[in-house]
PDB file of C-alpha atoms and ligand atoms in Angstrom:
ATOM      1  CA  MET W   1      20.704  59.050 103.017  1.00 91.00           C
ATOM      2  CA  LYS W   2      18.830  55.816 103.754  1.00 97.00           C
ATOM      3  CA  ARG W   3      21.371  53.210 102.797  1.00 98.00           C
ATOM      4  CA  ILE W   4      21.533  49.421 102.907  1.00 98.00           C
ATOM      5  CA  LEU W   5      24.816  47.545 103.033  1.00 98.00           C
ATOM      6  CA  VAL W   6      24.722  44.064 101.488  1.00 98.00           C
ATOM      7  CA  SER W   7      27.596  41.601 101.709  1.00 98.00           C
ATOM      8  CA  ILE W   8      28.501  39.563  98.666  1.00 98.00           C
ATOM      9  CA  LYS W   9      30.836  36.604  99.173  1.00 98.00           C
ATOM     10  CA  ARG W  10      32.510  34.856  96.251  1.00 98.00           C
ATOM     11  CA  VAL W  11      32.105  31.105  96.659  1.00 97.00           C
ATOM     12  CA  VAL W  12      32.325  27.941  94.550  1.00 96.00           C
ATOM     13  CA  ASP W  13      29.044  27.736  92.591  1.00 97.00           C
ATOM     14  CA  TYR W  14      26.491  25.542  94.335  1.00 95.00           C
ATOM     15  CA  ASN W  15      26.124  23.341  91.223  1.00 95.00           C
ATOM     16  CA  VAL W  16      29.800  22.374  91.226  1.00 95.00           C
ATOM     17  CA  ARG W  17      30.692  18.928  92.496  1.00 91.00           C
ATOM     18  CA  ILE W  18      33.325  19.755  95.096  1.00 90.00           C
ATOM     19  CA  ARG W  19      36.589  17.846  94.841  1.00 92.00           C
ATOM     20  CA  VAL W  20      39.140  17.631  97.632  1.00 93.00           C
ATOM     21  CA  LYS W  21      42.806  18.243  96.763  1.00 93.00           C
ATOM     22  CA  PRO W  22      44.772  14.957  96.721  1.00 91.00           C
ATOM     23  CA  ASP W  23      46.906  16.132  99.674  1.00 92.00           C
ATOM     24  CA  GLY W  24      43.790  16.946 101.742  1.00 90.00           C
ATOM     25  CA  THR W  25      44.755  20.592 102.296  1.00 90.00           C
ATOM     26  CA  GLY W  26      41.557  22.058 100.829  1.00 89.00           C
ATOM     27  CA  VAL W  27      39.138  21.857  97.932  1.00 91.00           C
ATOM     28  CA  ILE W  28      40.054  22.368  94.286  1.00 92.00           C
ATOM     29  CA  THR W  29      39.092  25.867  93.114  1.00 90.00           C
ATOM     30  CA  ASP W  30      41.274  26.161  89.973  1.00 89.00           C
ATOM     31  CA  GLY W  31      39.099  26.269  86.874  1.00 92.00           C
ATOM     32  CA  VAL W  32      35.959  25.938  89.012  1.00 95.00           C
ATOM     33  CA  LYS W  33      32.904  28.159  88.463  1.00 96.00           C
ATOM     34  CA  MET W  34      32.604  30.787  91.196  1.00 97.00           C
ATOM     35  CA  SER W  35      29.397  32.676  92.033  1.00 97.00           C
ATOM     36  CA  VAL W  36      27.751  34.969  94.540  1.00 98.00           C
ATOM     37  CA  ASN W  37      26.941  33.041  97.723  1.00 98.00           C
ATOM     38  CA  PRO W  38      23.229  32.111  97.215  1.00 98.00           C
ATOM     39  CA  PHE W  39      22.149  33.606 100.577  1.00 98.00           C
ATOM     40  CA  ASP W  40      23.851  36.881  99.586  1.00 98.00           C
ATOM     41  CA  GLU W  41      21.848  37.006  96.338  1.00 98.00           C
ATOM     42  CA  ILE W  42      18.761  36.728  98.541  1.00 98.00           C
ATOM     43  CA  ALA W  43      20.138  39.535 100.742  1.00 98.00           C
ATOM     44  CA  LEU W  44      20.607  41.783  97.725  1.00 98.00           C
ATOM     45  CA  GLU W  45      17.161  40.919  96.329  1.00 98.00           C
ATOM     46  CA  GLU W  46      15.599  41.922  99.650  1.00 98.00           C
ATOM     47  CA  ALA W  47      17.529  45.203  99.693  1.00 98.00           C
ATOM     48  CA  LEU W  48      16.356  45.924  96.136  1.00 98.00           C
ATOM     49  CA  ARG W  49      12.726  45.268  97.103  1.00 98.00           C
ATOM     50  CA  ILE W  50      13.039  47.590 100.110  1.00 98.00           C
ATOM     51  CA  LYS W  51      14.488  50.293  97.839  1.00 98.00           C
ATOM     52  CA  GLU W  52      11.776  49.718  95.218  1.00 98.00           C
ATOM     53  CA  LYS W  53       9.154  50.337  97.916  1.00 97.00           C
ATOM     54  CA  GLY W  54      10.785  53.737  98.494  1.00 97.00           C
ATOM     55  CA  LEU W  55      12.076  52.766 101.942  1.00 97.00           C
ATOM     56  CA  ALA W  56      15.776  53.050 101.071  1.00 98.00           C
ATOM     57  CA  GLU W  57      17.718  55.229  98.683  1.00 98.00           C
ATOM     58  CA  GLU W  58      21.020  53.483  98.070  1.00 98.00           C
ATOM     59  CA  ILE W  59      22.361  49.941  98.113  1.00 98.00           C
ATOM     60  CA  VAL W  60      26.072  49.334  98.617  1.00 98.00           C
ATOM     61  CA  ALA W  61      27.449  45.857  97.879  1.00 98.00           C
ATOM     62  CA  VAL W  62      30.567  44.812  99.784  1.00 98.00           C
ATOM     63  CA  SER W  63      32.916  41.925  99.158  1.00 98.00           C
ATOM     64  CA  ILE W  64      36.102  40.962 100.963  1.00 98.00           C
ATOM     65  CA  GLY W  65      38.683  38.811  99.233  1.00 97.00           C
ATOM     66  CA  PRO W  66      41.038  38.545  96.266  1.00 97.00           C
ATOM     67  CA  ALA W  67      40.892  40.603  93.049  1.00 97.00           C
ATOM     68  CA  ASP W  68      38.476  38.139  91.396  1.00 96.00           C
ATOM     69  CA  CYS W  69      35.717  39.120  93.866  1.00 97.00           C
ATOM     70  CA  GLN W  70      35.064  42.044  91.540  1.00 97.00           C
ATOM     71  CA  GLN W  71      33.271  39.631  89.186  1.00 97.00           C
ATOM     72  CA  GLN W  72      30.687  38.922  91.878  1.00 98.00           C
ATOM     73  CA  LEU W  73      30.438  42.623  92.741  1.00 98.00           C
ATOM     74  CA  ARG W  74      29.717  43.357  89.056  1.00 98.00           C
ATOM     75  CA  THR W  75      26.937  40.742  89.216  1.00 97.00           C
ATOM     76  CA  ALA W  76      25.554  42.546  92.276  1.00 98.00           C
ATOM     77  CA  LEU W  77      25.704  45.864  90.413  1.00 98.00           C
ATOM     78  CA  ALA W  78      23.938  44.255  87.448  1.00 98.00           C
ATOM     79  CA  MET W  79      21.219  42.982  89.781  1.00 98.00           C
ATOM     80  CA  GLY W  80      20.664  46.566  90.917  1.00 98.00           C
ATOM     81  CA  ALA W  81      23.129  47.592  93.651  1.00 98.00           C
ATOM     82  CA  ASP W  82      24.069  51.271  93.224  1.00 98.00           C
ATOM     83  CA  ARG W  83      27.759  50.955  94.029  1.00 98.00           C
ATOM     84  CA  ALA W  84      30.253  48.456  95.318  1.00 98.00           C
ATOM     85  CA  VAL W  85      33.169  48.379  97.724  1.00 98.00           C
ATOM     86  CA  HIS W  86      35.823  45.706  97.354  1.00 98.00           C
ATOM     87  CA  VAL W  87      38.043  45.105 100.342  1.00 98.00           C
ATOM     88  CA  GLN W  88      40.902  43.515  98.472  1.00 98.00           C
ATOM     89  CA  THR W  89      43.042  40.954 100.236  1.00 97.00           C
ATOM     90  CA  ASP W  90      44.579  37.573  99.536  1.00 96.00           C
ATOM     91  CA  ALA W  91      44.533  36.724 103.252  1.00 94.00           C
ATOM     92  CA  ALA W  92      42.160  34.027 104.510  1.00 92.00           C
ATOM     93  CA  ILE W  93      39.055  35.834 105.766  1.00 95.00           C
ATOM     94  CA  GLU W  94      37.411  34.217 108.766  1.00 96.00           C
ATOM     95  CA  PRO W  95      34.042  35.479 110.048  1.00 97.00           C
ATOM     96  CA  GLY W  96      35.708  37.561 112.783  1.00 96.00           C
ATOM     97  CA  SER W  97      37.820  39.462 110.247  1.00 97.00           C
ATOM     98  CA  ALA W  98      34.900  39.824 107.813  1.00 98.00           C
ATOM     99  CA  ALA W  99      32.767  41.305 110.613  1.00 98.00           C
ATOM    100  CA  LYS W 100      35.524  43.736 111.701  1.00 98.00           C
ATOM    101  CA  LEU W 101      36.042  44.951 108.132  1.00 98.00           C
ATOM    102  CA  MET W 102      32.289  45.329 107.584  1.00 98.00           C
ATOM    103  CA  LEU W 103      32.010  47.302 110.801  1.00 98.00           C
ATOM    104  CA  LYS W 104      34.583  49.788 109.483  1.00 98.00           C
ATOM    105  CA  LEU W 105      32.537  50.226 106.310  1.00 98.00           C
ATOM    106  CA  ILE W 106      29.370  50.601 108.371  1.00 98.00           C
ATOM    107  CA  GLU W 107      31.006  53.360 110.418  1.00 98.00           C
ATOM    108  CA  ARG W 108      31.815  55.108 107.149  1.00 97.00           C
ATOM    109  CA  GLU W 109      28.541  54.463 105.305  1.00 98.00           C
ATOM    110  CA  GLN W 110      26.078  54.746 108.241  1.00 98.00           C
ATOM    111  CA  PRO W 111      23.505  52.325 106.765  1.00 98.00           C
ATOM    112  CA  MET W 112      20.003  51.794 108.169  1.00 98.00           C
ATOM    113  CA  LEU W 113      20.428  48.066 107.576  1.00 98.00           C
ATOM    114  CA  ALA W 114      23.195  45.565 106.940  1.00 98.00           C
ATOM    115  CA  ILE W 115      21.847  42.473 105.198  1.00 98.00           C
ATOM    116  CA  LEU W 116      24.060  39.381 105.078  1.00 98.00           C
ATOM    117  CA  GLY W 117      23.506  35.779 104.118  1.00 98.00           C
ATOM    118  CA  LYS W 118      22.792  33.465 107.048  1.00 98.00           C
ATOM    119  CA  GLN W 119      25.825  31.464 105.990  1.00 98.00           C
ATOM    120  CA  ALA W 120      28.428  31.170 103.295  1.00 97.00           C
ATOM    121  CA  ILE W 121      28.107  27.848 101.490  1.00 96.00           C
ATOM    122  CA  ASP W 122      31.878  27.341 101.434  1.00 93.00           C
ATOM    123  CA  ASP W 123      32.677  27.486 105.158  1.00 91.00           C
ATOM    124  CA  ASP W 124      29.089  27.073 106.495  1.00 94.00           C
ATOM    125  CA  CYS W 125      30.161  29.139 109.515  1.00 96.00           C
ATOM    126  CA  ASN W 126      26.910  31.073 110.101  1.00 97.00           C
ATOM    127  CA  GLN W 127      28.789  33.558 112.284  1.00 98.00           C
ATOM    128  CA  THR W 128      29.556  36.786 110.447  1.00 98.00           C
ATOM    129  CA  GLY W 129      26.153  38.496 110.861  1.00 98.00           C
ATOM    130  CA  GLN W 130      26.001  37.688 114.559  1.00 98.00           C
ATOM    131  CA  MET W 131      29.568  38.918 115.146  1.00 98.00           C
ATOM    132  CA  LEU W 132      28.886  42.086 113.178  1.00 98.00           C
ATOM    133  CA  ALA W 133      25.789  42.915 115.256  1.00 98.00           C
ATOM    134  CA  ALA W 134      27.773  42.385 118.461  1.00 98.00           C
ATOM    135  CA  LEU W 135      30.678  44.578 117.316  1.00 98.00           C
ATOM    136  CA  TRP W 136      28.294  47.260 116.028  1.00 98.00           C
ATOM    137  CA  GLY W 137      26.230  47.123 119.218  1.00 98.00           C
ATOM    138  CA  ARG W 138      22.988  46.934 117.207  1.00 98.00           C
ATOM    139  CA  PRO W 139      20.097  44.404 117.143  1.00 98.00           C
ATOM    140  CA  GLN W 140      20.226  41.310 114.959  1.00 98.00           C
ATOM    141  CA  ALA W 141      17.468  39.296 113.306  1.00 98.00           C
ATOM    142  CA  THR W 142      18.935  36.174 111.788  1.00 98.00           C
ATOM    143  CA  PHE W 143      17.453  33.527 109.400  1.00 98.00           C
ATOM    144  CA  ALA W 144      14.864  35.972 108.048  1.00 98.00           C
ATOM    145  CA  SER W 145      12.021  34.659 105.894  1.00 98.00           C
ATOM    146  CA  LYS W 146      10.050  37.934 105.872  1.00 98.00           C
ATOM    147  CA  VAL W 147      11.151  41.529 106.415  1.00 98.00           C
ATOM    148  CA  GLU W 148       8.846  44.525 106.827  1.00 98.00           C
ATOM    149  CA  ILE W 149      10.264  47.990 107.398  1.00 97.00           C
ATOM    150  CA  SER W 150       8.138  50.648 109.003  1.00 96.00           C
ATOM    151  CA  GLY W 151       9.669  53.890 110.195  1.00 94.00           C
ATOM    152  CA  ASP W 152      12.740  53.193 112.271  1.00 96.00           C
ATOM    153  CA  LYS W 153      11.792  49.571 112.982  1.00 98.00           C
ATOM    154  CA  ALA W 154      11.924  46.284 111.088  1.00 98.00           C
ATOM    155  CA  GLN W 155       9.598  43.383 111.717  1.00 98.00           C
ATOM    156  CA  VAL W 156      11.405  40.193 110.855  1.00 98.00           C
ATOM    157  CA  THR W 157       9.971  36.685 110.676  1.00 98.00           C
ATOM    158  CA  ARG W 158      12.691  34.187 111.572  1.00 97.00           C
ATOM    159  CA  GLU W 159      12.897  30.528 110.694  1.00 94.00           C
ATOM    160  CA  VAL W 160      13.673  28.767 113.974  1.00 94.00           C
ATOM    161  CA  ASP W 161      13.570  25.103 114.976  1.00 92.00           C
ATOM    162  CA  ALA W 162      10.136  25.426 116.572  1.00 91.00           C
ATOM    163  CA  GLY W 163       8.609  27.169 113.530  1.00 94.00           C
ATOM    164  CA  LEU W 164       8.422  30.901 112.865  1.00 96.00           C
ATOM    165  CA  GLU W 165       9.350  33.648 115.297  1.00 97.00           C
ATOM    166  CA  VAL W 166       8.482  37.316 114.697  1.00 98.00           C
ATOM    167  CA  LEU W 167      10.852  39.938 116.059  1.00 97.00           C
ATOM    168  CA  GLU W 168      10.729  43.697 115.962  1.00 98.00           C
ATOM    169  CA  VAL W 169      14.132  45.361 115.882  1.00 98.00           C
ATOM    170  CA  ASP W 170      15.163  49.001 116.043  1.00 98.00           C
ATOM    171  CA  LEU W 171      17.103  50.244 113.040  1.00 98.00           C
ATOM    172  CA  PRO W 172      19.941  50.282 112.280  1.00 98.00           C
ATOM    173  CA  ALA W 173      20.206  46.518 112.583  1.00 98.00           C
ATOM    174  CA  VAL W 174      21.726  43.411 111.072  1.00 98.00           C
ATOM    175  CA  ILE W 175      19.510  40.962 109.201  1.00 98.00           C
ATOM    176  CA  THR W 176      20.663  37.615 107.851  1.00 98.00           C
ATOM    177  CA  THR W 177      18.683  35.852 105.153  1.00 98.00           C
ATOM    178  CA  ASP W 178      17.161  32.399 104.990  1.00 97.00           C
ATOM    179  CA  LEU W 179      16.281  30.554 101.797  1.00 96.00           C
ATOM    180  CA  ARG W 180      12.557  31.318 101.759  1.00 96.00           C
ATOM    181  CA  LEU W 181      12.886  35.104 102.058  1.00 98.00           C
ATOM    182  CA  ASN W 182      12.582  35.681  98.316  1.00 98.00           C
ATOM    183  CA  GLU W 183      13.590  34.460  94.877  1.00 98.00           C
ATOM    184  CA  PRO W 184      16.415  36.592  93.481  1.00 98.00           C
ATOM    185  CA  ARG W 185      15.825  38.188  90.077  1.00 97.00           C
ATOM    186  CA  TYR W 186      17.727  37.164  86.965  1.00 95.00           C
ATOM    187  CA  VAL W 187      20.281  39.550  85.590  1.00 94.00           C
ATOM    188  CA  LYS W 188      19.473  40.845  82.085  1.00 93.00           C
ATOM    189  CA  LEU W 189      22.120  41.610  79.471  1.00 94.00           C
ATOM    190  CA  PRO W 190      21.506  45.396  79.369  1.00 95.00           C
ATOM    191  CA  ASP W 191      21.927  45.460  83.154  1.00 96.00           C
ATOM    192  CA  ILE W 192      25.313  43.748  82.829  1.00 95.00           C
ATOM    193  CA  MET W 193      26.375  46.478  80.388  1.00 95.00           C
ATOM    194  CA  LYS W 194      25.050  49.227  82.684  1.00 95.00           C
ATOM    195  CA  ALA W 195      26.809  47.680  85.688  1.00 96.00           C
ATOM    196  CA  LYS W 196      30.198  48.239  84.055  1.00 95.00           C
ATOM    197  CA  LYS W 197      29.709  51.986  84.523  1.00 96.00           C
ATOM    198  CA  LYS W 198      28.630  51.830  88.175  1.00 98.00           C
ATOM    199  CA  PRO W 199      31.205  52.828  90.828  1.00 98.00           C
ATOM    200  CA  LEU W 200      33.350  50.060  92.288  1.00 98.00           C
ATOM    201  CA  GLU W 201      35.814  51.224  94.914  1.00 98.00           C
ATOM    202  CA  THR W 202      38.755  49.132  96.086  1.00 98.00           C
ATOM    203  CA  VAL W 203      40.230  49.482  99.570  1.00 98.00           C
ATOM    204  CA  GLU W 204      42.909  47.554 101.414  1.00 97.00           C
ATOM    205  CA  PRO W 205      42.125  46.190 104.893  1.00 97.00           C
ATOM    206  CA  SER W 206      45.022  48.307 106.261  1.00 96.00           C
ATOM    207  CA  ALA W 207      43.293  51.490 105.012  1.00 97.00           C
ATOM    208  CA  LEU W 208      40.353  50.472 107.214  1.00 97.00           C
ATOM    209  CA  GLY W 209      42.689  49.849 110.142  1.00 96.00           C
ATOM    210  CA  VAL W 210      42.087  46.087 110.228  1.00 96.00           C
ATOM    211  CA  SER W 211      44.637  43.326 109.698  1.00 94.00           C
ATOM    212  CA  PRO W 212      42.873  40.006 109.092  1.00 93.00           C
ATOM    213  CA  VAL W 213      44.102  37.323 111.485  1.00 91.00           C
ATOM    214  CA  GLU W 214      43.885  33.575 111.053  1.00 90.00           C
ATOM    215  CA  ARG W 215      42.645  32.042 114.281  1.00 91.00           C
ATOM    216  CA  LEU W 216      41.622  28.721 112.792  1.00 90.00           C
ATOM    217  CA  LYS W 217      43.776  26.042 111.230  1.00 89.00           C
ATOM    218  CA  ALA W 218      42.116  23.587 108.861  1.00 88.00           C
ATOM    219  CA  VAL W 219      43.849  20.324 109.703  1.00 92.00           C
ATOM    220  CA  LYS W 220      42.520  18.079 106.951  1.00 92.00           C
ATOM    221  CA  PHE W 221      39.824  17.874 104.297  1.00 93.00           C
ATOM    222  CA  ASP W 222      38.197  14.558 103.401  1.00 91.00           C
ATOM    223  CA  PRO W 223      35.562  13.882 100.736  1.00 88.00           C
ATOM    224  CA  PRO W 224      32.329  12.409 102.138  1.00 85.00           C
ATOM    225  CA  SER W 225      32.326   8.626 102.152  1.00 86.00           C
ATOM    226  CA  GLN W 226      30.717   7.012  99.098  1.00 85.00           C
ATOM    227  CA  ARG W 227      27.074   6.039  99.488  1.00 85.00           C
ATOM    228  CA  SER W 228      26.556   2.307  99.093  1.00 85.00           C
ATOM    229  CA  LYS W 229      24.389   1.231  96.165  1.00 87.00           C
ATOM    230  CA  GLY W 230      20.640   1.016  96.750  1.00 86.00           C
ATOM    231  CA  VAL W 231      18.550  -2.146  96.344  1.00 86.00           C
ATOM    232  CA  MET W 232      15.341  -2.254  94.305  1.00 90.00           C
ATOM    233  CA  VAL W 233      12.408  -4.036  95.940  1.00 92.00           C
ATOM    234  CA  LYS W 234       9.221  -5.206  94.198  1.00 94.00           C
ATOM    235  CA  ASP W 235       6.666  -4.309  96.837  1.00 95.00           C
ATOM    236  CA  VAL W 236       6.108  -3.257 100.456  1.00 95.00           C
ATOM    237  CA  GLY W 237       6.330  -6.864 101.651  1.00 94.00           C
ATOM    238  CA  GLU W 238       9.798  -7.239 100.165  1.00 94.00           C
ATOM    239  CA  LEU W 239      10.767  -3.858 101.643  1.00 95.00           C
ATOM    240  CA  PHE W 240       9.807  -5.060 105.135  1.00 93.00           C
ATOM    241  CA  THR W 241      11.681  -8.322 104.677  1.00 93.00           C
ATOM    242  CA  ALA W 242      14.794  -6.403 103.557  1.00 90.00           C
ATOM    243  CA  LEU W 243      14.534  -3.940 106.470  1.00 92.00           C
ATOM    244  CA  ARG W 244      13.931  -6.784 108.943  1.00 94.00           C
ATOM    245  CA  GLY W 245      16.980  -8.573 107.553  1.00 91.00           C
ATOM    246  CA  LYS W 246      19.045  -5.496 108.426  1.00 88.00           C
ATOM    247  CA  GLY W 247      17.474  -5.301 111.885  1.00 92.00           C
ATOM    248  CA  LEU W 248      15.912  -1.893 111.078  1.00 89.00           C
ATOM    249  CA  VAL W 249      12.285  -2.822 111.934  1.00 86.00           C
TER     250      VAL W 249
HETATM  251  P1  AMP T   1      29.645  32.882 107.317  1.00 84.04           P
HETATM  252  O1  AMP T   1      29.551  33.424 108.714  1.00 84.04           O
HETATM  253  O2  AMP T   1      31.074  32.690 106.858  1.00 84.04           O
HETATM  254  O3  AMP T   1      28.819  31.626 107.114  1.00 84.04           O
HETATM  255  O4  AMP T   1      29.065  34.004 106.345  1.00 84.04           O
HETATM  256  C1  AMP T   1      27.800  34.591 106.556  1.00 84.04           C
HETATM  257  C2  AMP T   1      27.613  35.764 105.637  1.00 84.04           C
HETATM  258  O5  AMP T   1      28.604  36.767 105.908  1.00 84.04           O
HETATM  259  C3  AMP T   1      27.757  35.471 104.152  1.00 84.04           C
HETATM  260  O6  AMP T   1      26.551  34.985 103.582  1.00 84.04           O
HETATM  261  C4  AMP T   1      28.132  36.851 103.602  1.00 84.04           C
HETATM  262  O7  AMP T   1      26.964  37.646 103.486  1.00 84.04           O
HETATM  263  C5  AMP T   1      28.973  37.450 104.723  1.00 84.04           C
HETATM  264  N1  AMP T   1      30.416  37.237 104.454  1.00 84.04           N
HETATM  265  C6  AMP T   1      31.242  36.375 105.077  1.00 84.04           C
HETATM  266  N2  AMP T   1      32.491  36.452 104.558  1.00 84.04           N
HETATM  267  C7  AMP T   1      32.427  37.386 103.576  1.00 84.04           C
HETATM  268  C8  AMP T   1      33.382  37.925 102.633  1.00 84.04           C
HETATM  269  N3  AMP T   1      34.647  37.502 102.607  1.00 84.04           N
HETATM  270  N4  AMP T   1      32.956  38.869 101.752  1.00 84.04           N
HETATM  271  C9  AMP T   1      31.662  39.297 101.776  1.00 84.04           C
HETATM  272  N5  AMP T   1      30.740  38.834 102.622  1.00 84.04           N
HETATM  273  C10 AMP T   1      31.117  37.891 103.512  1.00 84.04           C
END
């Protein structure tokens, strides 16, 4: 079966104003709205469009993390994923562990494509897709802003510093999504009801033969320094005088 694996990470909603814990050991997540990582919504939207074109038959959404991740997997099912796999763990999941766990699911599911977000907005690592492609030994096309599947190849337009780069990769492959790839659909109420009946499997990392390891130690979190107040100027002349006064022109 032509299958697409899409990863869905649970992160603090992008609208939330992040607050650092008073002791600097992390950010406050208690009582904070959590959502699907925005780049992962884009990944799922792209998988749905590929399936709607008749180029894939099944979409499997995967999330790794604590029990609450099932909320985000239900959102993915409501958006249109066919089934979900939750790798349940309370351990800290770094990109290396996420990639190893995804590889195990890939070996089981044999997808034609694994679509991930280019980065998770909580850790901003931008590593998991690249690590997964290396472990899987398959091509990667990261920061995708256009994806076209034809036969056993995908043509992917990538957003790179110099502009746009077009790559052709053999399938199966890993694709990671950039912001301009698509605009994810809204979930409708009947779809939320239908999603409750879709299959959601839970597995432990040990059942996949992986024990997540923590290789990184976060030493300290600090909130960004406060921006100083702006100054209103009447016209361009006053702007130049103010900039000159600061030695900026
Ligand atoms: P990162 O390398 O941490 O910036 O994450 C890049 C992408 O990997 C994310 O957008 C997700 O698609 C995927 N990913 C990373 N960690 C997880 C996780 N714990 N559960 C599901 N997907 C993940």
